[in-house]
Amino acid sequence: MKTVTHNPTTGIYAATPDYVHAMEVRSPGRMLFVAGTMGLDAEGVAGATLERQLELVWDNLATILASADMTVDNIVRLTSYLRDVAYVEANGAARVKALGDRRIPTTAIVVQTLAEDWLIELEIIAVA
């Protein structure tokens, strides 16, 4: 599998340093579509703080990816569902920490979550 970043600089607004406009995936062998994943522990209890939920959600994604013999390096698309617009900065920082130097297409949406203590939900697409 090969990925090619498409980040045009003319005729469109500039992407910020933490994401890209598009990513082309050439010859993927497998695709993994991961449902919205929350910052819950193994017992299904939400982390007490936003920071804890961000740690848990990325740990949960790593576990799901590992079950498919993948890592965060296989993620090619991310959608974040945030309970409050105030979570945007922390969510972006957690994404950058989890992905390192990799930049992927990403969207953040502010929504009312199904449970009041669910502060963040992440949905990804991964390819190998």
PDB file of C-alpha atoms in Angstrom:
ATOM      1  CA  MET A   1       0.000   0.000   0.000  1.00  0.00           C
ATOM      2  CA  LYS A   2       1.169   3.498  -0.801  1.00  0.00           C
ATOM      3  CA  THR A   3      -0.337   6.770   0.386  1.00  0.00           C
ATOM      4  CA  VAL A   4      -0.029  10.077  -1.411  1.00  0.00           C
ATOM      5  CA  THR A   5      -0.885  13.342   0.318  1.00  0.00           C
ATOM      6  CA  HIS A   6      -2.837  15.874  -1.733  1.00  0.00           C
ATOM      7  CA  ASN A   7      -2.546  19.311  -0.202  1.00  0.00           C
ATOM      8  CA  PRO A   8      -3.038  21.881  -2.975  1.00  0.00           C
ATOM      9  CA  THR A   9      -1.860  25.389  -2.151  1.00  0.00           C
ATOM     10  CA  THR A  10      -3.561  27.442  -4.882  1.00  0.00           C
ATOM     11  CA  GLY A  11      -7.254  27.908  -5.432  1.00  0.00           C
ATOM     12  CA  ILE A  12      -8.133  26.574  -1.971  1.00  0.00           C
ATOM     13  CA  TYR A  13      -7.636  27.617   1.637  1.00  0.00           C
ATOM     14  CA  ALA A  14      -4.472  26.365   3.297  1.00  0.00           C
ATOM     15  CA  ALA A  15      -4.540  23.294   5.503  1.00  0.00           C
ATOM     16  CA  THR A  16      -3.284  23.862   9.019  1.00  0.00           C
ATOM     17  CA  PRO A  17      -0.080  22.059  10.074  1.00  0.00           C
ATOM     18  CA  ASP A  18      -1.991  19.275  11.880  1.00  0.00           C
ATOM     19  CA  TYR A  19      -3.975  17.821   8.948  1.00  0.00           C
ATOM     20  CA  VAL A  20      -4.059  17.449   5.164  1.00  0.00           C
ATOM     21  CA  HIS A  21      -6.852  18.071   2.686  1.00  0.00           C
ATOM     22  CA  ALA A  22      -6.758  14.581   1.184  1.00  0.00           C
ATOM     23  CA  MET A  23      -4.893  11.304   1.156  1.00  0.00           C
ATOM     24  CA  GLU A  24      -4.861   8.950  -1.797  1.00  0.00           C
ATOM     25  CA  VAL A  25      -4.422   5.275  -0.982  1.00  0.00           C
ATOM     26  CA  ARG A  26      -2.917   3.234  -3.790  1.00  0.00           C
ATOM     27  CA  SER A  27      -3.351  -0.529  -3.882  1.00  0.00           C
ATOM     28  CA  PRO A  28      -4.677  -1.181  -0.389  1.00  0.00           C
ATOM     29  CA  GLY A  29      -4.961  -4.845   0.451  1.00  0.00           C
ATOM     30  CA  ARG A  30      -7.377  -4.384   3.362  1.00  0.00           C
ATOM     31  CA  MET A  31      -9.650  -1.649   4.715  1.00  0.00           C
ATOM     32  CA  LEU A  32     -10.841  -1.324   8.307  1.00  0.00           C
ATOM     33  CA  PHE A  33     -13.816   0.887   9.152  1.00  0.00           C
ATOM     34  CA  VAL A  34     -13.938   1.545  12.896  1.00  0.00           C
ATOM     35  CA  ALA A  35     -17.197   2.614  14.516  1.00  0.00           C
ATOM     36  CA  GLY A  36     -17.279   5.610  16.797  1.00  0.00           C
ATOM     37  CA  THR A  37     -15.031   4.737  19.726  1.00  0.00           C
ATOM     38  CA  MET A  38     -15.318   6.456  23.090  1.00  0.00           C
ATOM     39  CA  GLY A  39     -12.976   7.210  25.963  1.00  0.00           C
ATOM     40  CA  LEU A  40     -14.284   4.342  28.052  1.00  0.00           C
ATOM     41  CA  ASP A  41     -12.250   1.897  30.123  1.00  0.00           C
ATOM     42  CA  ALA A  42     -12.511  -1.887  29.781  1.00  0.00           C
ATOM     43  CA  GLU A  43     -15.558  -1.906  32.089  1.00  0.00           C
ATOM     44  CA  GLY A  44     -17.343   0.667  29.916  1.00  0.00           C
ATOM     45  CA  VAL A  45     -16.842   3.570  32.337  1.00  0.00           C
ATOM     46  CA  ALA A  46     -16.023   6.980  30.885  1.00  0.00           C
ATOM     47  CA  GLY A  47     -12.776   8.646  31.939  1.00  0.00           C
ATOM     48  CA  ALA A  48     -13.392  11.334  34.568  1.00  0.00           C
ATOM     49  CA  THR A  49     -11.708  14.110  32.561  1.00  0.00           C
ATOM     50  CA  LEU A  50     -11.363  15.044  28.914  1.00  0.00           C
ATOM     51  CA  GLU A  51      -7.648  14.262  29.070  1.00  0.00           C
ATOM     52  CA  ARG A  52      -8.333  10.775  30.441  1.00  0.00           C
ATOM     53  CA  GLN A  53     -10.994  10.124  27.807  1.00  0.00           C
ATOM     54  CA  LEU A  54      -8.559  11.171  25.077  1.00  0.00           C
ATOM     55  CA  GLU A  55      -5.974   8.723  26.443  1.00  0.00           C
ATOM     56  CA  LEU A  56      -8.563   5.955  26.626  1.00  0.00           C
ATOM     57  CA  VAL A  57      -9.984   6.556  23.148  1.00  0.00           C
ATOM     58  CA  TRP A  58      -6.533   6.348  21.545  1.00  0.00           C
ATOM     59  CA  ASP A  59      -5.709   3.250  23.620  1.00  0.00           C
ATOM     60  CA  ASN A  60      -9.008   1.705  22.496  1.00  0.00           C
ATOM     61  CA  LEU A  61      -8.261   2.523  18.857  1.00  0.00           C
ATOM     62  CA  ALA A  62      -4.797   0.951  19.194  1.00  0.00           C
ATOM     63  CA  THR A  63      -6.419  -2.219  20.563  1.00  0.00           C
ATOM     64  CA  ILE A  64      -8.936  -2.367  17.722  1.00  0.00           C
ATOM     65  CA  LEU A  65      -6.217  -1.734  15.134  1.00  0.00           C
ATOM     66  CA  ALA A  66      -3.994  -4.413  16.668  1.00  0.00           C
ATOM     67  CA  SER A  67      -6.840  -6.919  16.328  1.00  0.00           C
ATOM     68  CA  ALA A  68      -6.573  -6.337  12.565  1.00  0.00           C
ATOM     69  CA  ASP A  69      -2.742  -6.425  12.598  1.00  0.00           C
ATOM     70  CA  MET A  70      -2.625  -2.652  12.115  1.00  0.00           C
ATOM     71  CA  THR A  71      -1.310   0.373  14.035  1.00  0.00           C
ATOM     72  CA  VAL A  72      -2.069   4.093  14.027  1.00  0.00           C
ATOM     73  CA  ASP A  73       0.230   4.243  10.987  1.00  0.00           C
ATOM     74  CA  ASN A  74      -2.587   2.610   9.027  1.00  0.00           C
ATOM     75  CA  ILE A  75      -5.136   5.333   9.827  1.00  0.00           C
ATOM     76  CA  VAL A  76      -6.018   7.350   6.702  1.00  0.00           C
ATOM     77  CA  ARG A  77      -9.137   9.199   7.909  1.00  0.00           C
ATOM     78  CA  LEU A  78     -10.404  10.458  11.269  1.00  0.00           C
ATOM     79  CA  THR A  79     -13.664  12.055  12.349  1.00  0.00           C
ATOM     80  CA  SER A  80     -13.883  13.465  15.880  1.00  0.00           C
ATOM     81  CA  TYR A  81     -17.209  14.010  17.597  1.00  0.00           C
ATOM     82  CA  LEU A  82     -16.821  16.475  20.467  1.00  0.00           C
ATOM     83  CA  ARG A  83     -19.425  17.278  23.083  1.00  0.00           C
ATOM     84  CA  ASP A  84     -18.146  20.864  23.386  1.00  0.00           C
ATOM     85  CA  VAL A  85     -16.269  23.185  21.030  1.00  0.00           C
ATOM     86  CA  ALA A  86     -13.877  23.890  23.920  1.00  0.00           C
ATOM     87  CA  TYR A  87     -12.438  20.373  23.377  1.00  0.00           C
ATOM     88  CA  VAL A  88     -11.037  21.139  19.909  1.00  0.00           C
ATOM     89  CA  GLU A  89      -7.523  22.086  21.026  1.00  0.00           C
ATOM     90  CA  ALA A  90      -7.059  19.132  23.406  1.00  0.00           C
ATOM     91  CA  ASN A  91      -8.455  16.747  20.793  1.00  0.00           C
ATOM     92  CA  GLY A  92      -6.038  18.080  18.167  1.00  0.00           C
ATOM     93  CA  ALA A  93      -3.096  17.783  20.543  1.00  0.00           C
ATOM     94  CA  ALA A  94      -4.029  14.181  21.406  1.00  0.00           C
ATOM     95  CA  ARG A  95      -4.293  13.343  17.699  1.00  0.00           C
ATOM     96  CA  VAL A  96      -0.864  14.832  16.967  1.00  0.00           C
ATOM     97  CA  LYS A  97       0.602  12.959  19.952  1.00  0.00           C
ATOM     98  CA  ALA A  98      -0.930   9.671  18.782  1.00  0.00           C
ATOM     99  CA  LEU A  99       0.020  10.031  15.107  1.00  0.00           C
ATOM    100  CA  GLY A 100       3.416  11.681  15.508  1.00  0.00           C
ATOM    101  CA  ASP A 101       4.504  13.335  12.267  1.00  0.00           C
ATOM    102  CA  ARG A 102       1.767  11.680  10.181  1.00  0.00           C
ATOM    103  CA  ARG A 103      -0.915  14.025   8.929  1.00  0.00           C
ATOM    104  CA  ILE A 104      -4.247  12.668   7.724  1.00  0.00           C
ATOM    105  CA  PRO A 105      -7.581  14.116   6.606  1.00  0.00           C
ATOM    106  CA  THR A 106      -9.614  14.869   9.708  1.00  0.00           C
ATOM    107  CA  THR A 107     -12.893  16.505  10.632  1.00  0.00           C
ATOM    108  CA  ALA A 108     -14.169  17.596  14.052  1.00  0.00           C
ATOM    109  CA  ILE A 109     -17.883  17.933  14.679  1.00  0.00           C
ATOM    110  CA  VAL A 110     -19.529  19.278  17.837  1.00  0.00           C
ATOM    111  CA  VAL A 111     -22.456  17.033  18.792  1.00  0.00           C
ATOM    112  CA  GLN A 112     -24.612  15.995  21.690  1.00  0.00           C
ATOM    113  CA  THR A 113     -23.340  12.541  22.641  1.00  0.00           C
ATOM    114  CA  LEU A 114     -25.567   9.645  23.654  1.00  0.00           C
ATOM    115  CA  ALA A 115     -24.434   9.729  27.273  1.00  0.00           C
ATOM    116  CA  GLU A 116     -23.719  12.910  29.186  1.00  0.00           C
ATOM    117  CA  ASP A 117     -20.311  11.718  30.415  1.00  0.00           C
ATOM    118  CA  TRP A 118     -19.071  10.812  26.895  1.00  0.00           C
ATOM    119  CA  LEU A 119     -16.986  13.843  25.932  1.00  0.00           C
ATOM    120  CA  ILE A 120     -15.267  12.555  22.769  1.00  0.00           C
ATOM    121  CA  GLU A 121     -15.890   9.898  20.146  1.00  0.00           C
ATOM    122  CA  LEU A 122     -13.499   9.056  17.310  1.00  0.00           C
ATOM    123  CA  GLU A 123     -14.268   7.227  14.082  1.00  0.00           C
ATOM    124  CA  ILE A 124     -11.453   6.079  11.796  1.00  0.00           C
ATOM    125  CA  ILE A 125     -10.692   4.391   8.517  1.00  0.00           C
ATOM    126  CA  ALA A 126      -7.481   2.385   8.314  1.00  0.00           C
ATOM    127  CA  VAL A 127      -5.914   0.568   5.366  1.00  0.00           C
ATOM    128  CA  ALA A 128      -3.134  -1.940   4.930  1.00  0.00           C
TER     129      ALA A 128
END
